Tab-separated table of C-alpha atoms in Angstrom:
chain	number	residue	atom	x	y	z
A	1	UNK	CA	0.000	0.000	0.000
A	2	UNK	CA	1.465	3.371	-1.349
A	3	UNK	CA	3.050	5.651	1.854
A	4	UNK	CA	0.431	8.404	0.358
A	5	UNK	CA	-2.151	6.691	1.904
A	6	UNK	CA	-1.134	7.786	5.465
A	7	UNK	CA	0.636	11.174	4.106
A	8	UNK	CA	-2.662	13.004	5.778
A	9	UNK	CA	-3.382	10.661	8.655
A	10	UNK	CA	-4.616	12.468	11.590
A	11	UNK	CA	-3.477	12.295	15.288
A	12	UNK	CA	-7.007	10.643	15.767
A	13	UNK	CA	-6.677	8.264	12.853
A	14	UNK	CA	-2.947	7.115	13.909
A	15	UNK	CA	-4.120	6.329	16.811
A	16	UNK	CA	-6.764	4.291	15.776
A	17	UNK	CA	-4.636	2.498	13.623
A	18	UNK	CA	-1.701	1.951	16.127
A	19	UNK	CA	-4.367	0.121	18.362
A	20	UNK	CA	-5.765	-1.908	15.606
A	21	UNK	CA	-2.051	-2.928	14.309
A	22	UNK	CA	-1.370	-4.107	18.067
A	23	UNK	CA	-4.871	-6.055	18.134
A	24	UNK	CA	-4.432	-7.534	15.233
A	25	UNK	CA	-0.252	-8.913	16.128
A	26	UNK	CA	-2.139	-9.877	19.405
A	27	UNK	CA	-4.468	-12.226	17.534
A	28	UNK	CA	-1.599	-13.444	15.423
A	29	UNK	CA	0.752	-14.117	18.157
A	30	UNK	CA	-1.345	-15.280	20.921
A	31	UNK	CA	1.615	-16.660	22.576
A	32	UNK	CA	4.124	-13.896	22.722
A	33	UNK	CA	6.055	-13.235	25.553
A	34	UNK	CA	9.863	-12.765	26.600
A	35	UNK	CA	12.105	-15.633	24.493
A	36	UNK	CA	14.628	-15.518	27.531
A	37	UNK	CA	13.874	-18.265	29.925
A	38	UNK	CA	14.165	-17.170	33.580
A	39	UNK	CA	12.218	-17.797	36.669
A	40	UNK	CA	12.602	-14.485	38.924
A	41	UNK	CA	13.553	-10.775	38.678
A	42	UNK	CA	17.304	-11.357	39.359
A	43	UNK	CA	17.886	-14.657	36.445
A	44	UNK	CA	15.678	-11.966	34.662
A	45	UNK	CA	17.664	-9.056	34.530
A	46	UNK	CA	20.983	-11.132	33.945
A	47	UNK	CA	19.546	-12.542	30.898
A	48	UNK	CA	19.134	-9.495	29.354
A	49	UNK	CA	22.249	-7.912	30.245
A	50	UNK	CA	23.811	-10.941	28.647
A	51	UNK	CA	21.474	-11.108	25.654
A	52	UNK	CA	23.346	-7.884	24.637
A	53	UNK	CA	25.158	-8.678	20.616
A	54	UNK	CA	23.727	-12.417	20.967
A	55	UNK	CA	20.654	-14.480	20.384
A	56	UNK	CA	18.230	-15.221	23.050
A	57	UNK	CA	18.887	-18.861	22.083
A	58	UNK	CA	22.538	-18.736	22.904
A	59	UNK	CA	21.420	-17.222	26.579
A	60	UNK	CA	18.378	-19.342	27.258
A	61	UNK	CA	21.229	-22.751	26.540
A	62	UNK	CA	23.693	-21.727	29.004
A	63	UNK	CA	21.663	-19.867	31.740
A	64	UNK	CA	20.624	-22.893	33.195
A	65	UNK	CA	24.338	-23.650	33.794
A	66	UNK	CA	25.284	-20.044	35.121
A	67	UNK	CA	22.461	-20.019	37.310
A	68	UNK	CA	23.389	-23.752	38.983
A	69	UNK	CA	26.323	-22.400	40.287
A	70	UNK	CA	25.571	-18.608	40.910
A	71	UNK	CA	21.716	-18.739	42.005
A	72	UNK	CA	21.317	-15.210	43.642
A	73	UNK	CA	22.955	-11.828	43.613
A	74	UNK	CA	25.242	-12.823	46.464
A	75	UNK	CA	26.788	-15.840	45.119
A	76	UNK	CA	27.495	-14.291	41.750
A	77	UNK	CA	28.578	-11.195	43.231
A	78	UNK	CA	31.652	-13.458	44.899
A	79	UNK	CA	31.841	-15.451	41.647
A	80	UNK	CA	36.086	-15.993	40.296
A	81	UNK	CA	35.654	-14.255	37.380
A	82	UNK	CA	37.538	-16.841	35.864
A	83	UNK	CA	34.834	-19.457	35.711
A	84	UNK	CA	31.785	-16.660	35.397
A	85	UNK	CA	33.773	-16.098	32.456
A	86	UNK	CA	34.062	-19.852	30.900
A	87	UNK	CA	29.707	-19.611	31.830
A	88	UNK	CA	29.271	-16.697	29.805
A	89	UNK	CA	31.581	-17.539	26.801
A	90	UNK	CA	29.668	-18.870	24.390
A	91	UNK	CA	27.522	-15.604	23.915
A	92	UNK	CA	30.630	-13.405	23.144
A	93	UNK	CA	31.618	-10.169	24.787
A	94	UNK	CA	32.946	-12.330	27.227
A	95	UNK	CA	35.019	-10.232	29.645
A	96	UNK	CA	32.754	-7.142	29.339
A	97	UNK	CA	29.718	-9.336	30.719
A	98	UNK	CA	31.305	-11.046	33.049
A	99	UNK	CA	32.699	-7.251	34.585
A	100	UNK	CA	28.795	-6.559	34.321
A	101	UNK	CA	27.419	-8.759	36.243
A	102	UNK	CA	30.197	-8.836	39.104
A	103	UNK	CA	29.251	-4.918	39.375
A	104	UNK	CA	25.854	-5.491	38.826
A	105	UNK	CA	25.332	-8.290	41.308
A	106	UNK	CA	27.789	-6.213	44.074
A	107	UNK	CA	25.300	-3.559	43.527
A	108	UNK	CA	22.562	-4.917	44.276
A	109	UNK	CA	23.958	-6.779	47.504
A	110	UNK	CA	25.093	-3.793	48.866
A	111	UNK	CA	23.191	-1.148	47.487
A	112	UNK	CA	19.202	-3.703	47.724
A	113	UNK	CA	20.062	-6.374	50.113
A	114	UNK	CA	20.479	-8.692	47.181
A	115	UNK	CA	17.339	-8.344	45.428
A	116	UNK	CA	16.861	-6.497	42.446
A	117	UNK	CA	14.648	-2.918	42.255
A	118	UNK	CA	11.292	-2.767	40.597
A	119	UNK	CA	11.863	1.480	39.681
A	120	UNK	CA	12.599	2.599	36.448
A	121	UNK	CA	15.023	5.106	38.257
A	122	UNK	CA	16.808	2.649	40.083
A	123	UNK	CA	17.414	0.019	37.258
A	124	UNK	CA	18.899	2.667	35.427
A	125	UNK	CA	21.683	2.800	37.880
A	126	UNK	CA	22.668	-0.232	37.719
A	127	UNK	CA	26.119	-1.681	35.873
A	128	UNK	CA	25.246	-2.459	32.332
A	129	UNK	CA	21.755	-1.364	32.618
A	130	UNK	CA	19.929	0.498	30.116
A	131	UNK	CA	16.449	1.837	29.754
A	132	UNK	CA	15.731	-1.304	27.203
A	133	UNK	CA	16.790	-3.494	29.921
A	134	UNK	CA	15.180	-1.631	32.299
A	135	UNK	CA	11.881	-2.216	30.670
A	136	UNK	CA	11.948	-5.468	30.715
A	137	UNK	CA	12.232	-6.225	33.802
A	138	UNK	CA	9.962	-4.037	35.445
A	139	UNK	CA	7.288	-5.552	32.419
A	140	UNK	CA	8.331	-9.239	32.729
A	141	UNK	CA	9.685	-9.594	36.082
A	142	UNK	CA	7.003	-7.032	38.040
A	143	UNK	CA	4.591	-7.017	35.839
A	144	UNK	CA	4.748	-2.867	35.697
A	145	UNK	CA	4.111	-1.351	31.975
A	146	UNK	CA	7.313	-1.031	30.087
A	147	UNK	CA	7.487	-0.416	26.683
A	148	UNK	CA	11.355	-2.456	25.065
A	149	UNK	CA	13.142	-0.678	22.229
A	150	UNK	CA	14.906	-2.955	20.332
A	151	UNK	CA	16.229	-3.040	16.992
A	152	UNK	CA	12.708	-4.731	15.952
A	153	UNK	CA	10.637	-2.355	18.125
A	154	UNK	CA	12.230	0.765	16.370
A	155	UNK	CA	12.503	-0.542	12.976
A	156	UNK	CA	8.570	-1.704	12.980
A	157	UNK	CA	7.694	1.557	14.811
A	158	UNK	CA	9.062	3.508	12.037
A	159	UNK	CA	7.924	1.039	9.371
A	160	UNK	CA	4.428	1.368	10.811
A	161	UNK	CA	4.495	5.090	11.109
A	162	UNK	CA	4.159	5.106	14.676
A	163	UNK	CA	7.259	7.720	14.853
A	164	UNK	CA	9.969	8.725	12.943
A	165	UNK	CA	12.681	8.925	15.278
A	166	UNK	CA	15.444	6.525	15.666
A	167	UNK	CA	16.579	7.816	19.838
A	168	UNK	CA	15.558	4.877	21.819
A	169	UNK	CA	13.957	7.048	24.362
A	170	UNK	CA	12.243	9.738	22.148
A	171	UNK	CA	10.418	6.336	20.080
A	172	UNK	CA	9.526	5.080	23.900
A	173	UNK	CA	7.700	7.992	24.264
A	174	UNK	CA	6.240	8.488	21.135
A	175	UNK	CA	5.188	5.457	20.490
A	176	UNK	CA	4.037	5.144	24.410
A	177	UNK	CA	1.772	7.781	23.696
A	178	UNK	CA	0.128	6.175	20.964
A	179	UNK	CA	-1.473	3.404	23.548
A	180	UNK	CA	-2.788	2.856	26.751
A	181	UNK	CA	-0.207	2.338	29.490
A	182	UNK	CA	-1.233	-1.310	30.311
A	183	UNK	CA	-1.028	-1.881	27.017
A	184	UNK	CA	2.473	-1.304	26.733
A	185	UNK	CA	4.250	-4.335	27.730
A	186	UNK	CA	2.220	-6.996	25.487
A	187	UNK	CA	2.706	-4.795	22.403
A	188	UNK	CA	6.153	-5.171	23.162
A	189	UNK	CA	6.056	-8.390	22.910
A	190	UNK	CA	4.029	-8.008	19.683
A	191	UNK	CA	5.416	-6.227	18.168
A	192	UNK	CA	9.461	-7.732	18.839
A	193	UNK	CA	7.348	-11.182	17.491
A	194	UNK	CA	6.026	-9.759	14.491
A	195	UNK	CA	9.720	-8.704	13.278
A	196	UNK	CA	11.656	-12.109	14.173
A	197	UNK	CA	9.121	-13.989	12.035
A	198	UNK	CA	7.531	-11.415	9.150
A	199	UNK	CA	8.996	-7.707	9.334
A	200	UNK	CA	12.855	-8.739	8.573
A	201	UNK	CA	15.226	-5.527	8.528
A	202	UNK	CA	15.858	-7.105	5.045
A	203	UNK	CA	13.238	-8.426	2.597
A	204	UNK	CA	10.634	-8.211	4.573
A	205	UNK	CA	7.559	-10.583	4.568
A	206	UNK	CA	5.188	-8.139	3.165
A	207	UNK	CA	3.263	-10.850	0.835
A	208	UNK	CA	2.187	-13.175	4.076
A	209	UNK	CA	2.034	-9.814	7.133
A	210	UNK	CA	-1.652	-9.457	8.295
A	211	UNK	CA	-1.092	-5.777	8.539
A	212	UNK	CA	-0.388	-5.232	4.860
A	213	UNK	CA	-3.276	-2.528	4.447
A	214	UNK	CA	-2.061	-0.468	7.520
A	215	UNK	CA	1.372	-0.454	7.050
A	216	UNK	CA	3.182	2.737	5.190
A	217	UNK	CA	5.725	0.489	4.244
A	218	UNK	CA	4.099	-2.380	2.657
A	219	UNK	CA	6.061	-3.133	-0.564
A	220	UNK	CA	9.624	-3.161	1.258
A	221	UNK	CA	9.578	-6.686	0.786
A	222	UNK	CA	8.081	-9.256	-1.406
A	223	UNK	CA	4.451	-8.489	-1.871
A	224	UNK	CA	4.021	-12.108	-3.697
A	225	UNK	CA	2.304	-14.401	-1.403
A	226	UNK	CA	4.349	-17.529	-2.162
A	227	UNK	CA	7.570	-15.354	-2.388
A	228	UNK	CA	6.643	-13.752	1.420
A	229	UNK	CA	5.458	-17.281	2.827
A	230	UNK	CA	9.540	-18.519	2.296
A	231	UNK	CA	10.675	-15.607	4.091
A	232	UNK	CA	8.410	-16.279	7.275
A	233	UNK	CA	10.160	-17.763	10.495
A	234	UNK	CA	8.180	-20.145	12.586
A	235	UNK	CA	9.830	-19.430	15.836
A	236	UNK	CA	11.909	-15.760	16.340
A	237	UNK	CA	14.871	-16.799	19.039
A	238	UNK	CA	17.347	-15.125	17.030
């Protein structure tokens, strides 16, 4: 569908058609939800930090080891950094996350009695934690509305015509704005499913994606339905 379409969409009308996209990935993706496996806020948050330049695949396979050995805050925060480092290095980055999460986890023994905070201002603080990482926790782990910005989330945002900026932040809040606050951390997950399985950054699926006449950018991608079908991914840990 030509980008002319929307050129004289209304703040009214964008709305509108923000909140239909988002019901409409809801009904596609039923099951969406955070790809990282973890059981509690702390495995939460250092999944994510370690998810950082990997796939959530790579995490979710050696978690289960890391977390064996260094269950809580405390134990990891006295970790030898020697063998947090042989857990950690098959997702790359290595020596950087492994210095993260002997901060992080001293942090939070010293600075939260071990557990970790469920404030947007506090995660912040944190060693190697961002406002992306932030958000999930406080929307997977707490359950609090968080809206994650990650390279999916901004390049569907933009594709969709939610917002044209590419700031993390300023696409949080545009994009925020755009939907009701309880809303926020299930369109996340929508909307992160929708691009690991139809809205590649290249070739995207736009032959087989149910939002074809909403979407600005339809026509990106392969608008042939047989051509868009080969492009789809059955299951997005990547």
């Amino acid at each position: 569908m030509p980008a002319q379409k929307f050129a004289t969409e209304t703040r009214l009308g964008l709305v509108r058609r923000a909140r239909r996209i988002d019901r409409i990935l809801g009904e596609t993706y039923p099951d969406a939800k955070a790809e990282l496996d973890f059981t509690n806020p702390f495995e939460c948050l250092v999944v994510t930090v370690l998810s950082a330049q990997t796939t959530d695949k790579r995490v979710n396979a050696a978690s289960p080891a890391l977390f064996a050995a260094y269950p809580s805050a405390k134990e990891m925060a006295a970790a030898p950094r020697e063998h947090l480092e042989q857990l950690v290095g098959p997702l790359g980055f290595f020596r950087a996350k492994t210095e993260s999460l002997l901060k992080l986890s001293a942090v939070l023994v010293e600075d939260y009695d071990g557990e970790v905070p469920s404030r947007l201002e506090q995660l912040v603080k944190l060693p190697g934690v961002g406002r992306k990482t932030a958000n999930v926790v406080l929307g997977n782990a707490f359950g609090k509305p968080g809206i994650t910005v990650d390279t999916h989330f901004g390049r569907l945002s933009r594709r969709f015509g939610w917002t044209t900026e590419k700031d993390p932040v300023k696409v949080e809040h545009e994009v925020g704005a755009l939907f009701e606050k309880r809303d926020w951390t299930m369109l996340s997950h929508h909307v992160i499913w929708h691009g690991r399985r139809i809205c590649h950054a290249q070739k995207p699926a736009c032959g087989a994606c149910p939002m074809a006449t909403l979407c600005p950018a339809y026509g990106e991608g392969p608008t042939d339905p047989e051509a868009a079908a080969k492009l789809v991914r059955t299951e997005g840990r990547n």
